Every structure is written in C-alpha cells, then in structure tokens.
Amino acid sequence: MTVQFYSTLLEIPPQLKAQALREYRKYPRPQEGWQYLLNYLVAKTVVNWLREELGGKPSISDTPTWQFVNGVKISLEGINLVVLPDESIDRASLVIPREWVEHPDWVGDYFFAATVDIDREMVELWGFCDYSAIKQATIDYQDQNYILDRSKLSCDLNLWLSYRQFNIPLAPKVVNSVPQLASTRVNNLTDRLALTSIISPRLAIPFSDWLSLLHERRALERLGLLRQGQRVKSVTNLRDWWAGIFSSEWQEPALSYGYALRGEEEKITRLRQMMFTTEGETVQLYILVSLTKKSQQEVGVLFQLLAPPDQRLPILEVAIRDAEGNTVITTATQGNESLLKLRSFSCTSGDQFSLVLQYKNETITEEFTI
Amino acid sequence: MVVRHDIVSKFCSYACFAEGKFQRWVLKARLKAEFEKLLAQSEEKLGEVFWSLYWFKRWQERQERIAQAHLEAYLQEPCYWAAKTFLTHVEGSNYSLADCFQMAAMETVKVLQHFQPAVGQHLAKYAQYSFANLLRETFRCQGEVDICTDWALLRKISEKTLRAALSQHSTVTIESLVLCWKTFKQVYVPKPGNTRKLETPDAETLGSLVQIYNSRILTASLSLSRLRDGSTALLWLQKCATAVRQYLHPAVTSLNIPLTEEGGELQDQLPDPQQTEDLTEVLIQLEAYQEREWQKQELKNCLTTTIANLPQESQQILAGYYQHHWTQKQLSEKLQLSQPTINRRLQKARQTLLQSLVTWLQQTMNITPSADILKSSADLLEEWLDQYYGATL
C-alpha cells in the first residue's frame, strides 16, 4: 500500500436505487433486506462502471445468497472480482466472509472494498487486494470472516486497471474442495435454517456444512423463499414417476378429479391439488403434469392448471423458471377460464425447473427435477 | 517558517509552536553531537538525500530510536507544509496549524513504512504528499464521526478501531464490549433513509441483543460478563461510542502540547549511535536517486506531452487538485460537475499518466511491468505531479 487515498466514486442512479428498494421490501427480516440491498446496489453499480470503463461483458454471478452473505461476485473475462459492501467510516480493514476464500465456486481473484452510502447515493471503491494478500489476513472464527488490515490493501483503483492493461498475471489460488452433502442432509439443514429464531443462517450451523450447502443452488433458493415466509414444497423428482414411484400428493387424475385420460404407454399424467389462502379467502386449483418420453434422454413436459369442477381459475400469474432462475415460460389467467394449458417443453435427465404461481400477494413455488 | 539550510539543523532540530503558529527551530543537543561526530568521520561532503537514505536504512534495518529521531526531525518541514497547505484549503476547520502539524507528525512512522528508496524516491517530497493524504483522510473520517449519532457511529466503525479505542480496559471488558457491539450490529439494522441519524434501539431490539449476547458468551473462550438487561446493553454500547469518538476525534486541547517537551525523554532513550559498517547500499540508493534526477527531463517531456493531450477539462481538474489543492468537493462546485464526475475524470487522467509513465519505463529503461513496478510508478507519478504543479517545499 502507498499512503494514497484515491478512492473511486460511483453514482447510484435514482432508478437503480428505486429498484433496489423494491427488492429490499420483499424481505420481511430487516437483516436480510439490508444485506440484500447493499449487495444489490454494489453489484449493479460496479458492473455498470466496469462496462463503461473496460467494455466487455462483466456478469454478476449467482444471487440466491445475497441476503445471507456480504459480497457479490462479478466475472469479467475469466477473472472473478468479489466486491464487498462496507459501511465503515474508518476504513481500517477489509472484512471478507470465509465463503469468498474457501469455497472453490466462490473464490475471488481480486477483492474490492466498496463503501455504500445510500443517503448520498454513492458507492466508493476505496481499496483492493488480490488473492495472495489473504495470507496476511487474520480469521475471526466467531463471525467466520477474514480480516485484512488496510495497510495490506492498495487504495488506488488505477493500479488494478493498469494490471489488466500490462497483463500482470493473476496470483495462483489454492482452495480445498468442499464435499457435497446427501440430499436428506440438505433438506434437513434447509428446514432447520428456515426457523425464524435464526438471525444469520451462515453462523447457525457448522461452517463446513454451510460451505457444502453452498453447492446446492436449489436448496438455497428454497431457504431464501422459506425465510421470506413463502410456502415452498420440496423438490418433486419426475424421474421416479417412470419407475412408478409417486408421493402421496400426486394423484391419478381419474381418481381424484374424475378426469379420464386416454391411456398411453409413453405418457404419465399426475395431478395435485393446490390451495391459496390469502386475505382470509381460500382458492383451490389443480396442477396437472404430463410427461411424454421423446427419446432415451429427452422428456416432454406439459403443465396444465385446472379449476375445481364447475368453477373458474382465479386470476393468476404463472411462470416456469430454469435452474438459473430465468423465466422460460410466462403466462396469466384472465379469471374466466376453467383450464390453462402452458406451452410444453423438453427436458433432459438432470434438468431442474420450477413452477411459480402467484395469486394476489401469495406465491407458491413447486420445484421439479428430472 | 524559516527553512533550515545546514545539514545538522535539518536532521537535528524540531519545530516549536506557540499559540498555534510556528515559532522557531529547537536544536536537540544530543542529536547534534552524535550527528556531528558522524559528519567528521565521513570524508566527502554528503548531502541531504544521502543522509535521509542513511538514517532510513538504519531505521528500517535496526529499528534504531536515534535513526527515527533524525528522520522525525528531517520530516518536520514536509509535515509543516502539508499541514499549512491543507489548512489553507479546508473549510471551517477548528484546528490550528499546530494541531494539524501534530496530527500529521503522529503519522511519521506510517509514512516511513511505505517509503521505497529503491525506486529513487526523495524522502521529503514523498513524505509531504503522504502527510497531505493522511490529513485529508483523517478529516474525512472525522467529518463523518461528527455527523453520526452514536448508533450510526457504532454501525459504521470497524472492530479494529473499536478495540484500539477500548485498549485501556481489561481484556474481559474489551471482549465483552466487542461481543456486545457485534451482536448490536447483528440485530440493529438501519432502514434506508438517513443512515447517519439512527435512533436509540428500541426495547425489542435490546431484548434480542441481550438474549443473543448471553447465549454467545457460553461458547466464548474467555468467561465474559453477562448482560443483565436492555438498559445495561444500552450503557455498554454508549461506552463504546464515547470511546470511539474520543479515539477518532481527539479533543483539540489535548493536541496543544508544545512539541519541544519530547526532548527530555529523548535524551534518556538514545542509545550510542553506531556507525553503519557498510555504506555501499546507501550509496547505490543515492545513485538510483541521482540517476533518476538525470532522467527527470526525459520523464518530464513524456508526461507533459501526455497532460497536454488530455481533454481541457481534465487538465483543469489536475491543476485544481495538485496546484491549488482544491478538494474534489471544491472542484465539483467550481466546475459545476458532480463529485463522482470530478472523481472519475481525475482518476482517468491519473490512469492515462500512469500508463504513459509505465510505457516510458518499459521503452527507455527496459523495465518489465510487474505489480510492484506499477505500485512504485504510481508513487513516482504522485510525487512528480505534486512537484510539476508547484508544491512548495
């Protein structure tokens, strides 16, 4: 470090702040909302800056832990930047959650300290270091953080920009692999962490378990929704259906609904009852899933929503999302139909997706894997 | 201020202030005697740069107190000029020149720690802009401390600062207060709005603070004090806030200690100075410095061309910042541009200059850029800009 303080000031555009506050309000727990807000503002502001400054296509990695862990990862041409929101005014040290150093999928090549000043609508990048500097950090096992003294940081972002220009090689990273957890353990941990009494999930279980849980994107998303007070069902494995294994809630249409289907060998259809209870009213409907074997690997999936006999479907927003959380199909009911047929799509073994139904302010998410 | 000319006063005298203003130089007899002995032993007449490198080497390699004393004496002038320039451009400061000087002088060791003679830096010039930077940073931080309520302040400080502020307490007290503060940060979350004016935590927040704290002490390695109730938690936190405020923003009166009083202590602590057996390294560094002096003209041509090719506005910003020592806020008012815009243009201009400098080093000096070369180039550039725009020294 030099005795220089050339921080880089970035403006938070008003529309970005407004969007961030809308996201913030989705979190009933203030700690999670605040953490998400800081991560969101930093990620978007820094990506915009990188795009302007360097061109290229910087991208923000995974978001399902933004409300739990401080920091966001931005990838730029194969380099991982971990930007860490910081509220301190003394700027005495950079606090790096252990996840960003010890998890192979998370580890950063560079770590940036970013003061977020929501009042003044500014993000200030005031220091950075590369992976090799972490060796000089101390570890706080109480809060599971690496603490790097300010004197070990470079305080001039121009240096970082010049590293790129003069092709300064990246410091090599040595990160141990993090074992995967059995699916029952993943479900148990997720259910445990969803408890309202837990303030910080990352500190509530052994840290090695938490690191392993970070492999499980679906589980983290489920945890996020559970902690937001949303109802989330466990994952339905559609592959089991070909082996004749069905969990009790998935019924044969003919039995539970009187909905007779033409028998086909290469097709399976099951139906499940759903219920929204919102603002004191209860609304019922059925989800009908039809699987068609297209080839050894490929399966066609068709979702239909059915109203109870002689009733209409409520006004719903319906979406199918892929494993990355991208919406692949979206539609809505008008309130006058008794059946809504979604566009069918093809999946191959290992694919994951979810069906998201929103009625008024209540959301139901159904997870599937094939 | 009277500038010191002879080599003995430069390395052996300290500034004395009266009523907040510079009064005179006070020569330290012991330092003078030892230094004169050393001067008598050396055959050729060696100048200021040599002796600054010589004492720096002894300070760095042997942590000798006498070397630090000579360097502190030598750096009194850059420290004075940094404080004076800073005060001329800061608005509404309650500090006198002596206060600012003292605040900067306290950072001398930090400045020395980052000095890199190997790249041909001039200690006094490097120190002057380093002192100026440290003063700016100290005042930025103090400005924030002033406008934060206790609760906002507690959310906006680092553990390192809190521990330093509490350092006079017993270990158990420090650990109990730090854990209480950590728990506070966990349970007390601001709402978007005015994050500097946070209010006293409510009973519910304090209740969960007490509960979480008391469960966390069970797993702590030390046996820490239990929190009785919310109002005790409130007292503990206020104690932290007060300590942090005092630490980050010492009262002006405590700084008004005449600097010459240090002399008495120094007399007793000084070990006998030892002649450095091997002066080769110092002479090599001196050569590096002189060689750089020689290359200065070429470097100047390269950098002045780069400056001339910068957009007019960027040139104005550079001049405002390095020549007039305007803050980025003042620049933003004068040029009618937002502060982030000023910051970005200043950074961009410095980046362009740094690239020219490194390319010049590559082409003329055959130096392959590395992370370290870039770091020292950034320092070199800073020193150059400071001089080019006519800093007083």
mmCIF file of C-alpha atoms in Angstrom, chain A residues 231 273-286 306-308 311-316 357 359-360 362 364:
data_model
loop_
_atom_site.group_PDB
_atom_site.id
_atom_site.type_symbol
_atom_site.label_atom_id
_atom_site.label_comp_id
_atom_site.label_asym_id
_atom_site.label_seq_id
_atom_site.Cartn_x
_atom_site.Cartn_y
_atom_site.Cartn_z
ATOM 1 C CA ARG A 231 -44.591 -21.583 1.020
ATOM 2 C CA GLN A 273 -54.336 -30.052 -5.526
ATOM 3 C CA MET A 274 -53.083 -26.577 -4.596
ATOM 4 C CA MET A 275 -54.573 -24.028 -2.280
ATOM 5 C CA PHE A 276 -54.050 -20.330 -1.803
ATOM 6 C CA THR A 277 -55.157 -18.839 1.485
ATOM 7 C CA THR A 278 -54.773 -15.139 1.268
ATOM 8 C CA GLU A 279 -56.603 -12.204 2.785
ATOM 9 C CA GLY A 280 -58.978 -14.594 4.509
ATOM 10 C CA GLU A 281 -60.138 -16.308 1.329
ATOM 11 C CA THR A 282 -59.269 -19.798 0.125
ATOM 12 C CA VAL A 283 -58.822 -20.573 -3.540
ATOM 13 C CA GLN A 284 -58.361 -24.084 -4.869
ATOM 14 C CA LEU A 285 -56.941 -25.369 -8.117
ATOM 15 C CA TYR A 286 -55.138 -28.367 -9.570
ATOM 16 C CA LEU A 306 -57.428 -26.863 -13.697
ATOM 17 C CA ALA A 307 -60.205 -25.249 -11.720
ATOM 18 C CA PRO A 308 -62.310 -27.496 -9.467
ATOM 19 C CA GLN A 311 -65.533 -23.380 -11.171
ATOM 20 C CA ARG A 312 -63.219 -20.874 -12.832
ATOM 21 C CA LEU A 313 -59.498 -20.388 -12.260
ATOM 22 C CA PRO A 314 -58.586 -17.296 -10.247
ATOM 23 C CA ILE A 315 -56.516 -14.518 -11.860
ATOM 24 C CA LEU A 316 -53.015 -15.952 -11.621
ATOM 25 C CA LEU A 357 -47.881 -19.414 -9.237
ATOM 26 C CA TYR A 359 -52.236 -15.131 -6.651
ATOM 27 C CA LYS A 360 -52.578 -11.617 -5.226
ATOM 28 C CA GLU A 362 -49.099 -15.010 -2.269
ATOM 29 C CA ILE A 364 -46.381 -20.864 -4.452
#
